[in-house]
PDB file of C-alpha atoms and ligand atoms in Angstrom:
ATOM      1  CA  MET A 182     124.128  -6.090 -99.405  1.00 86.00           C
ATOM      2  CA  ARG A 183     126.424  -3.784-102.657  1.00 86.00           C
ATOM      3  CA  LYS A 184     124.427  -0.834-101.695  1.00 85.00           C
ATOM      4  CA  ARG A 185     126.258  -1.127 -98.015  1.00 83.00           C
ATOM      5  CA  THR A 186     122.799  -0.102 -97.362  1.00 87.00           C
ATOM      6  CA  PRO A 187     122.514   0.773 -93.328  1.00 89.00           C
ATOM      7  CA  LEU A 188     119.442  -1.269 -91.698  1.00 92.00           C
ATOM      8  CA  ILE A 189     117.522  -1.604 -88.498  1.00 94.00           C
ATOM      9  CA  CYS A 190     118.214  -4.050 -86.434  1.00 93.00           C
ATOM     10  CA  PHE A 191     114.882  -6.025 -84.093  1.00 94.00           C
ATOM     11  CA  HIS A 192     116.689  -8.592 -81.820  1.00 92.00           C
ATOM     12  CA  ARG A 193     114.276 -10.073 -79.553  1.00 91.00           C
ATOM     13  CA  ILE A 194     115.091 -10.364 -75.408  1.00 89.00           C
ATOM     14  CA  VAL A 195     112.351 -11.952 -74.914  1.00 86.00           C
ATOM     15  CA  PRO A 196     109.063 -12.416 -76.398  1.00 86.00           C
ATOM     16  CA  GLY A 197     107.917  -8.531 -76.457  1.00 89.00           C
ATOM     17  CA  LYS A 198     110.296  -6.957 -75.691  1.00 89.00           C
ATOM     18  CA  TYR A 199     113.190  -6.025 -78.744  1.00 93.00           C
ATOM     19  CA  LEU A 200     116.901  -4.371 -78.460  1.00 92.00           C
ATOM     20  CA  ALA A 201     117.168  -2.284 -81.653  1.00 93.00           C
ATOM     21  CA  ALA A 202     120.371  -2.375 -82.862  1.00 92.00           C
ATOM     22  CA  TRP A 203     121.529   0.715 -85.741  1.00 91.00           C
ATOM     23  CA  PRO A 204     123.313   1.395 -88.993  1.00 92.00           C
ATOM     24  CA  VAL A 205     123.616  -1.683 -89.400  1.00 93.00           C
ATOM     25  CA  LEU A 206     125.240  -3.428 -92.838  1.00 91.00           C
ATOM     26  CA  ILE A 207     125.065  -6.823 -94.474  1.00 91.00           C
ATOM     27  CA  GLY A 208     128.097  -8.827 -94.479  1.00 86.00           C
ATOM     28  CA  GLU A 209     129.967 -11.530 -95.800  1.00 85.00           C
ATOM     29  CA  ALA A 210     126.818 -13.775 -97.074  1.00 89.00           C
ATOM     30  CA  ASP A 211     126.494 -17.920 -97.598  1.00 92.00           C
ATOM     31  CA  PRO A 212     123.994 -18.363-100.012  1.00 91.00           C
ATOM     32  CA  SER A 213     125.112 -22.064 -99.388  1.00 95.00           C
ATOM     33  CA  ARG A 214     124.177 -22.784 -96.183  1.00 94.00           C
ATOM     34  CA  HIS A 215     121.447 -19.669 -96.788  1.00 94.00           C
ATOM     35  CA  THR A 216     123.112 -17.091 -93.851  1.00 94.00           C
ATOM     36  CA  PHE A 217     124.713 -13.731 -94.391  1.00 91.00           C
ATOM     37  CA  SER A 218     126.593 -12.059 -90.925  1.00 91.00           C
ATOM     38  CA  VAL A 219     125.521  -8.836 -89.986  1.00 91.00           C
ATOM     39  CA  GLU A 220     127.376  -5.808 -88.234  1.00 92.00           C
ATOM     40  CA  VAL A 221     127.218  -2.907 -86.670  1.00 93.00           C
ATOM     41  CA  ASP A 222     128.648   0.724 -87.115  1.00 90.00           C
ATOM     42  CA  ASP A 223     128.684   3.995 -86.116  1.00 88.00           C
ATOM     43  CA  ALA A 224     125.305   6.099 -85.953  1.00 84.00           C
ATOM     44  CA  HIS A 225     128.032   8.755 -87.403  1.00 82.00           C
ATOM     45  CA  PHE A 226     128.501   7.516 -90.466  1.00 76.00           C
ATOM     46  CA  ALA A 227     125.411   6.372 -91.205  1.00 70.00           C
ATOM     47  CA  GLY A 228     125.040   9.746 -92.605  1.00 62.00           C
ATOM     48  CA  TRP A 229     127.827  10.128 -95.077  1.00 59.00           C
ATOM     49  CA  PRO A 230     126.967   8.912 -98.630  1.00 56.00           C
ATOM     50  CA  GLY A 231     129.155   5.822 -99.444  1.00 58.00           C
ATOM     51  CA  GLY A 232     129.593   5.106 -95.262  1.00 58.00           C
ATOM     52  CA  SER A 233     133.523   5.671 -94.125  1.00 60.00           C
ATOM     53  CA  GLN A 234     134.877   6.538 -97.171  1.00 62.00           C
ATOM     54  CA  LYS A 235     133.425   9.373 -98.331  1.00 63.00           C
ATOM     55  CA  ALA A 236     135.004  10.639 -94.692  1.00 65.00           C
ATOM     56  CA  GLY A 237     138.202   9.320 -95.601  1.00 72.00           C
ATOM     57  CA  ILE A 238     138.854   6.035 -93.314  1.00 77.00           C
ATOM     58  CA  SER A 239     140.407   3.297 -94.676  1.00 81.00           C
ATOM     59  CA  ASP A 240     138.186  -0.133 -95.337  1.00 82.00           C
ATOM     60  CA  GLY A 241     141.184  -1.658 -92.625  1.00 86.00           C
ATOM     61  CA  VAL A 242     140.319   1.141 -89.712  1.00 88.00           C
ATOM     62  CA  ALA A 243     135.546   0.626 -90.569  1.00 86.00           C
ATOM     63  CA  GLN A 244     135.883  -2.828 -90.750  1.00 87.00           C
ATOM     64  CA  ALA A 245     138.359  -2.674 -87.105  1.00 91.00           C
ATOM     65  CA  ARG A 246     135.371  -0.207 -85.936  1.00 91.00           C
ATOM     66  CA  ARG A 247     132.525  -2.458 -86.507  1.00 91.00           C
ATOM     67  CA  SER A 248     133.648  -5.423 -85.076  1.00 92.00           C
ATOM     68  CA  TYR A 249     134.452  -3.736 -82.108  1.00 95.00           C
ATOM     69  CA  ILE A 250     131.573  -2.184 -82.106  1.00 95.00           C
ATOM     70  CA  THR A 251     129.423  -5.499 -82.904  1.00 94.00           C
ATOM     71  CA  THR A 252     131.301  -6.895 -80.398  1.00 94.00           C
ATOM     72  CA  ILE A 253     129.855  -4.481 -78.201  1.00 94.00           C
ATOM     73  CA  VAL A 254     126.567  -4.408 -78.938  1.00 93.00           C
ATOM     74  CA  ARG A 255     126.752  -7.622 -79.027  1.00 91.00           C
ATOM     75  CA  GLN A 256     127.313  -8.796 -75.059  1.00 89.00           C
ATOM     76  CA  ARG A 257     124.561  -5.360 -74.039  1.00 91.00           C
ATOM     77  CA  ILE A 258     122.656  -7.708 -75.877  1.00 91.00           C
ATOM     78  CA  HIS A 259     123.550 -11.064 -73.960  1.00 89.00           C
ATOM     79  CA  GLN A 260     123.258  -8.890 -70.799  1.00 90.00           C
ATOM     80  CA  ARG A 261     120.241  -7.032 -71.992  1.00 92.00           C
ATOM     81  CA  SER A 262     118.657 -10.810 -72.677  1.00 93.00           C
ATOM     82  CA  PHE A 263     119.953 -12.731 -69.416  1.00 95.00           C
ATOM     83  CA  ARG A 264     117.925  -9.280 -66.757  1.00 95.00           C
ATOM     84  CA  GLU A 265     114.969 -10.305 -69.284  1.00 94.00           C
ATOM     85  CA  ARG A 266     114.622 -13.904 -68.752  1.00 95.00           C
ATOM     86  CA  VAL A 267     116.164 -13.527 -64.938  1.00 97.00           C
ATOM     87  CA  LEU A 268     112.770 -11.545 -63.961  1.00 96.00           C
ATOM     88  CA  ARG A 269     110.769 -13.416 -65.584  1.00 94.00           C
ATOM     89  CA  ALA A 270     111.412 -16.307 -63.629  1.00 96.00           C
ATOM     90  CA  TYR A 271     111.303 -15.229 -60.826  1.00 96.00           C
ATOM     91  CA  SER A 272     108.081 -13.434 -61.369  1.00 95.00           C
ATOM     92  CA  GLU A 273     109.933  -9.303 -61.533  1.00 95.00           C
ATOM     93  CA  ARG A 274     110.762  -9.574 -57.893  1.00 96.00           C
ATOM     94  CA  CYS A 275     113.004  -9.707 -56.044  1.00 97.00           C
ATOM     95  CA  ALA A 276     114.287 -12.841 -55.049  1.00 97.00           C
ATOM     96  CA  PHE A 277     115.014 -11.813 -51.411  1.00 96.00           C
ATOM     97  CA  CYS A 278     112.802  -8.567 -50.643  1.00 95.00           C
ATOM     98  CA  ARG A 279     109.890  -9.419 -53.035  1.00 95.00           C
ATOM     99  CA  LEU A 280     110.609  -5.335 -53.995  1.00 95.00           C
ATOM    100  CA  ARG A 281     108.865  -5.227 -57.200  1.00 94.00           C
ATOM    101  CA  HIS A 282     109.783  -1.626 -58.041  1.00 95.00           C
ATOM    102  CA  GLU A 283     111.144  -1.555 -61.741  1.00 90.00           C
ATOM    103  CA  GLU A 284     114.000   0.622 -61.422  1.00 94.00           C
ATOM    104  CA  LEU A 285     115.751  -1.680 -58.466  1.00 96.00           C
ATOM    105  CA  ARG A 286     115.352  -4.480 -59.672  1.00 94.00           C
ATOM    106  CA  GLY A 287     117.712  -6.920 -61.594  1.00 94.00           C
ATOM    107  CA  ALA A 288     119.239  -9.274 -61.912  1.00 96.00           C
ATOM    108  CA  ALA A 289     123.005 -11.499 -60.665  1.00 97.00           C
ATOM    109  CA  HIS A 290     125.150 -13.753 -61.584  1.00 96.00           C
ATOM    110  CA  ILE A 291     125.967 -16.936 -58.894  1.00 97.00           C
ATOM    111  CA  ILE A 292     129.859 -17.217 -60.803  1.00 96.00           C
ATOM    112  CA  PRO A 293     130.583 -14.151 -61.738  1.00 92.00           C
ATOM    113  CA  ASP A 294     130.453 -13.532 -65.036  1.00 87.00           C
ATOM    114  CA  GLY A 295     134.420 -14.062 -66.875  1.00 86.00           C
ATOM    115  CA  GLU A 296     134.612 -17.228 -64.251  1.00 90.00           C
ATOM    116  CA  PRO A 297     134.455 -20.208 -65.643  1.00 90.00           C
ATOM    117  CA  ASP A 298     130.712 -21.390 -65.336  1.00 91.00           C
ATOM    118  CA  GLY A 299     130.502 -17.581 -65.057  1.00 90.00           C
ATOM    119  CA  GLU A 300     127.535 -17.723 -67.663  1.00 90.00           C
ATOM    120  CA  PRO A 301     124.551 -15.692 -68.700  1.00 91.00           C
ATOM    121  CA  VAL A 302     122.038 -18.075 -68.756  1.00 93.00           C
ATOM    122  CA  VAL A 303     118.980 -18.240 -65.890  1.00 96.00           C
ATOM    123  CA  LYS A 304     120.550 -21.476 -63.537  1.00 96.00           C
ATOM    124  CA  ASN A 305     123.353 -19.181 -63.415  1.00 97.00           C
ATOM    125  CA  GLY A 306     121.508 -15.898 -62.105  1.00 97.00           C
ATOM    126  CA  VAL A 307     119.232 -14.612 -59.660  1.00 97.00           C
ATOM    127  CA  ALA A 308     116.742 -11.709 -58.950  1.00 97.00           C
ATOM    128  CA  PRO A 309     117.737  -8.816 -56.415  1.00 97.00           C
ATOM    129  CA  CYS A 310     117.076  -5.141 -55.945  1.00 97.00           C
ATOM    130  CA  LYS A 311     119.368  -3.248 -55.540  1.00 96.00           C
ATOM    131  CA  LEU A 312     120.731  -3.341 -52.470  1.00 96.00           C
ATOM    132  CA  HIS A 313     120.993  -6.700 -52.660  1.00 97.00           C
ATOM    133  CA  HIS A 314     122.258  -7.349 -55.386  1.00 97.00           C
ATOM    134  CA  ALA A 315     125.513  -5.303 -53.554  1.00 96.00           C
ATOM    135  CA  ALA A 316     124.935  -6.911 -50.889  1.00 96.00           C
ATOM    136  CA  PHE A 317     124.363 -10.065 -52.754  1.00 96.00           C
ATOM    137  CA  ASP A 318     127.835  -9.189 -54.950  1.00 95.00           C
ATOM    138  CA  GLY A 319     129.847  -8.226 -51.593  1.00 94.00           C
ATOM    139  CA  GLN A 320     129.424 -11.437 -49.540  1.00 95.00           C
ATOM    140  CA  VAL A 321     126.795  -9.716 -46.529  1.00 95.00           C
ATOM    141  CA  LEU A 322     124.779 -12.193 -47.462  1.00 96.00           C
ATOM    142  CA  ALA A 323     124.452 -16.407 -49.611  1.00 97.00           C
ATOM    143  CA  ILE A 324     122.048 -18.263 -50.957  1.00 97.00           C
ATOM    144  CA  ARG A 325     122.806 -22.257 -49.894  1.00 97.00           C
ATOM    145  CA  PRO A 326     122.420 -24.360 -51.942  1.00 96.00           C
ATOM    146  CA  ASP A 327     118.997 -26.102 -50.259  1.00 96.00           C
ATOM    147  CA  TYR A 328     117.992 -22.027 -51.342  1.00 97.00           C
ATOM    148  CA  VAL A 329     118.317 -20.793 -47.062  1.00 97.00           C
ATOM    149  CA  ILE A 330     119.674 -17.272 -47.098  1.00 97.00           C
ATOM    150  CA  GLU A 331     122.666 -16.391 -44.162  1.00 97.00           C
ATOM    151  CA  VAL A 332     122.793 -13.233 -43.545  1.00 96.00           C
ATOM    152  CA  ARG A 333     126.836 -12.424 -41.843  1.00 94.00           C
ATOM    153  CA  ARG A 334     127.650 -13.605 -38.728  1.00 91.00           C
ATOM    154  CA  ASP A 335     128.959  -9.804 -38.448  1.00 90.00           C
ATOM    155  CA  ILE A 336     126.363  -8.043 -39.561  1.00 89.00           C
ATOM    156  CA  PHE A 337     123.818  -8.793 -36.938  1.00 88.00           C
ATOM    157  CA  GLY A 338     127.136  -7.362 -34.428  1.00 87.00           C
ATOM    158  CA  GLU A 339     125.955  -3.970 -36.348  1.00 85.00           C
ATOM    159  CA  GLU A 340     123.947  -1.315 -34.227  1.00 83.00           C
ATOM    160  CA  ASP A 341     120.381  -1.669 -35.897  1.00 76.00           C
ATOM    161  CA  ASP A 342     118.863   0.787 -37.979  1.00 86.00           C
ATOM    162  CA  PRO A 343     115.164   0.529 -39.466  1.00 86.00           C
ATOM    163  CA  MET A 344     116.943  -0.662 -42.841  1.00 85.00           C
ATOM    164  CA  LEU A 345     119.477  -3.461 -41.234  1.00 87.00           C
ATOM    165  CA  LEU A 346     116.629  -4.502 -39.542  1.00 87.00           C
ATOM    166  CA  HIS A 347     113.969  -4.871 -41.788  1.00 88.00           C
ATOM    167  CA  GLY A 348     116.388  -4.960 -45.629  1.00 90.00           C
ATOM    168  CA  LEU A 349     119.474  -7.638 -44.032  1.00 92.00           C
ATOM    169  CA  LYS A 350     119.010  -9.671 -40.911  1.00 92.00           C
ATOM    170  CA  GLY A 351     115.408 -10.437 -42.181  1.00 92.00           C
ATOM    171  CA  MET A 352     116.411 -11.488 -44.742  1.00 94.00           C
ATOM    172  CA  HIS A 353     118.706 -14.548 -42.508  1.00 96.00           C
ATOM    173  CA  GLU A 354     117.469 -18.161 -42.469  1.00 96.00           C
ATOM    174  CA  THR A 355     114.155 -16.735 -45.330  1.00 96.00           C
ATOM    175  CA  HIS A 356     113.781 -19.598 -48.646  1.00 95.00           C
ATOM    176  CA  ILE A 357     114.069 -17.493 -51.664  1.00 97.00           C
ATOM    177  CA  PRO A 358     111.227 -18.572 -54.160  1.00 95.00           C
ATOM    178  CA  ALA A 359     111.718 -21.800 -56.373  1.00 92.00           C
ATOM    179  CA  PRO A 360     111.451 -19.801 -60.325  1.00 94.00           C
ATOM    180  CA  ARG A 361     108.489 -22.088 -61.585  1.00 92.00           C
ATOM    181  CA  PHE A 362     110.019 -23.960 -64.424  1.00 94.00           C
ATOM    182  CA  ALA A 363     112.874 -26.559 -63.244  1.00 94.00           C
ATOM    183  CA  ARG A 364     114.898 -25.125 -66.248  1.00 94.00           C
ATOM    184  CA  ASP A 365     115.181 -21.933 -64.514  1.00 95.00           C
ATOM    185  CA  HIS A 366     115.863 -23.357 -61.193  1.00 97.00           C
ATOM    186  CA  PRO A 367     119.406 -21.700 -59.787  1.00 97.00           C
ATOM    187  CA  ASN A 368     122.139 -24.431 -59.653  1.00 97.00           C
ATOM    188  CA  ARG A 369     123.322 -26.664 -56.239  1.00 97.00           C
ATOM    189  CA  GLU A 370     126.504 -26.664 -57.195  1.00 97.00           C
ATOM    190  CA  PHE A 371     127.662 -23.226 -58.146  1.00 97.00           C
ATOM    191  CA  LEU A 372     125.211 -22.132 -55.497  1.00 97.00           C
ATOM    192  CA  GLU A 373     127.662 -24.372 -52.907  1.00 97.00           C
ATOM    193  CA  ARG A 374     130.720 -22.656 -54.509  1.00 97.00           C
ATOM    194  CA  ARG A 375     129.441 -19.307 -53.810  1.00 96.00           C
ATOM    195  CA  TYR A 376     128.767 -20.079 -50.603  1.00 97.00           C
ATOM    196  CA  ALA A 377     132.075 -21.937 -50.169  1.00 97.00           C
ATOM    197  CA  GLN A 378     133.693 -19.021 -50.208  1.00 95.00           C
ATOM    198  CA  PHE A 379     130.641 -16.367 -47.811  1.00 96.00           C
ATOM    199  CA  ARG A 380     131.543 -18.328 -45.884  1.00 95.00           C
ATOM    200  CA  THR A 381     135.804 -18.889 -45.921  1.00 94.00           C
ATOM    201  CA  LEU A 382     135.167 -14.928 -45.199  1.00 93.00           C
ATOM    202  CA  GLU A 383     132.793 -15.218 -42.944  1.00 90.00           C
ATOM    203  CA  VAL A 384     135.420 -17.711 -41.032  1.00 90.00           C
ATOM    204  CA  ALA A 385     137.870 -14.878 -41.451  1.00 90.00           C
ATOM    205  CA  MET A 386     136.633 -11.739 -40.596  1.00 86.00           C
ATOM    206  CA  ARG A 387     136.136 -13.578 -37.607  1.00 81.00           C
ATOM    207  CA  ARG A 388     139.180 -13.859 -36.736  1.00 78.00           C
TER     208      ARG A 388
HETATM  209 ZN1   ZN B 187     115.491  -7.202 -52.388  1.00 55.57          ZN
END
């Protein structure tokens, strides 16, 4: 802390997986609570002996930069942690089509990020592949509170091609798998809210 030595911080995302942040500096210490804060900086300044001061940057500017970078890194940790925990809950497969392929897997929010209740918790998540992530976000399909998948009606009017047939229409009225632990099951009230939006869109499109 006194020497402002740049450190590397390994943040545990899930057991066995870490996200590294560098350079990390020790900020304020609170000896009465045995805690200290850490702040992440720009890698550019880690190479300067004495950090920003030697680079001719004022303390205020350097502090603002570190707090901005720390916020960004914290968001990245939350996103990665959400993704990994949701993927584990769904056994590393797409909840819609069961695709396992690593580069095509991801995690989606039921209540979108930034809305009230749109928190990065497993109960507000589902694990789709890239296709089903876009289809879920774009309300092309929805998950009912009883975990049954519904494909929007207008999709059935589109001409068949193999992806449409198997990738979308084939999902209609199938179930998403229930995660192993009850604590990871999708929140039914969140699904209900999301499904209501899907139904409103479906009705509007029929007019
Ligand atoms: Zn899929």
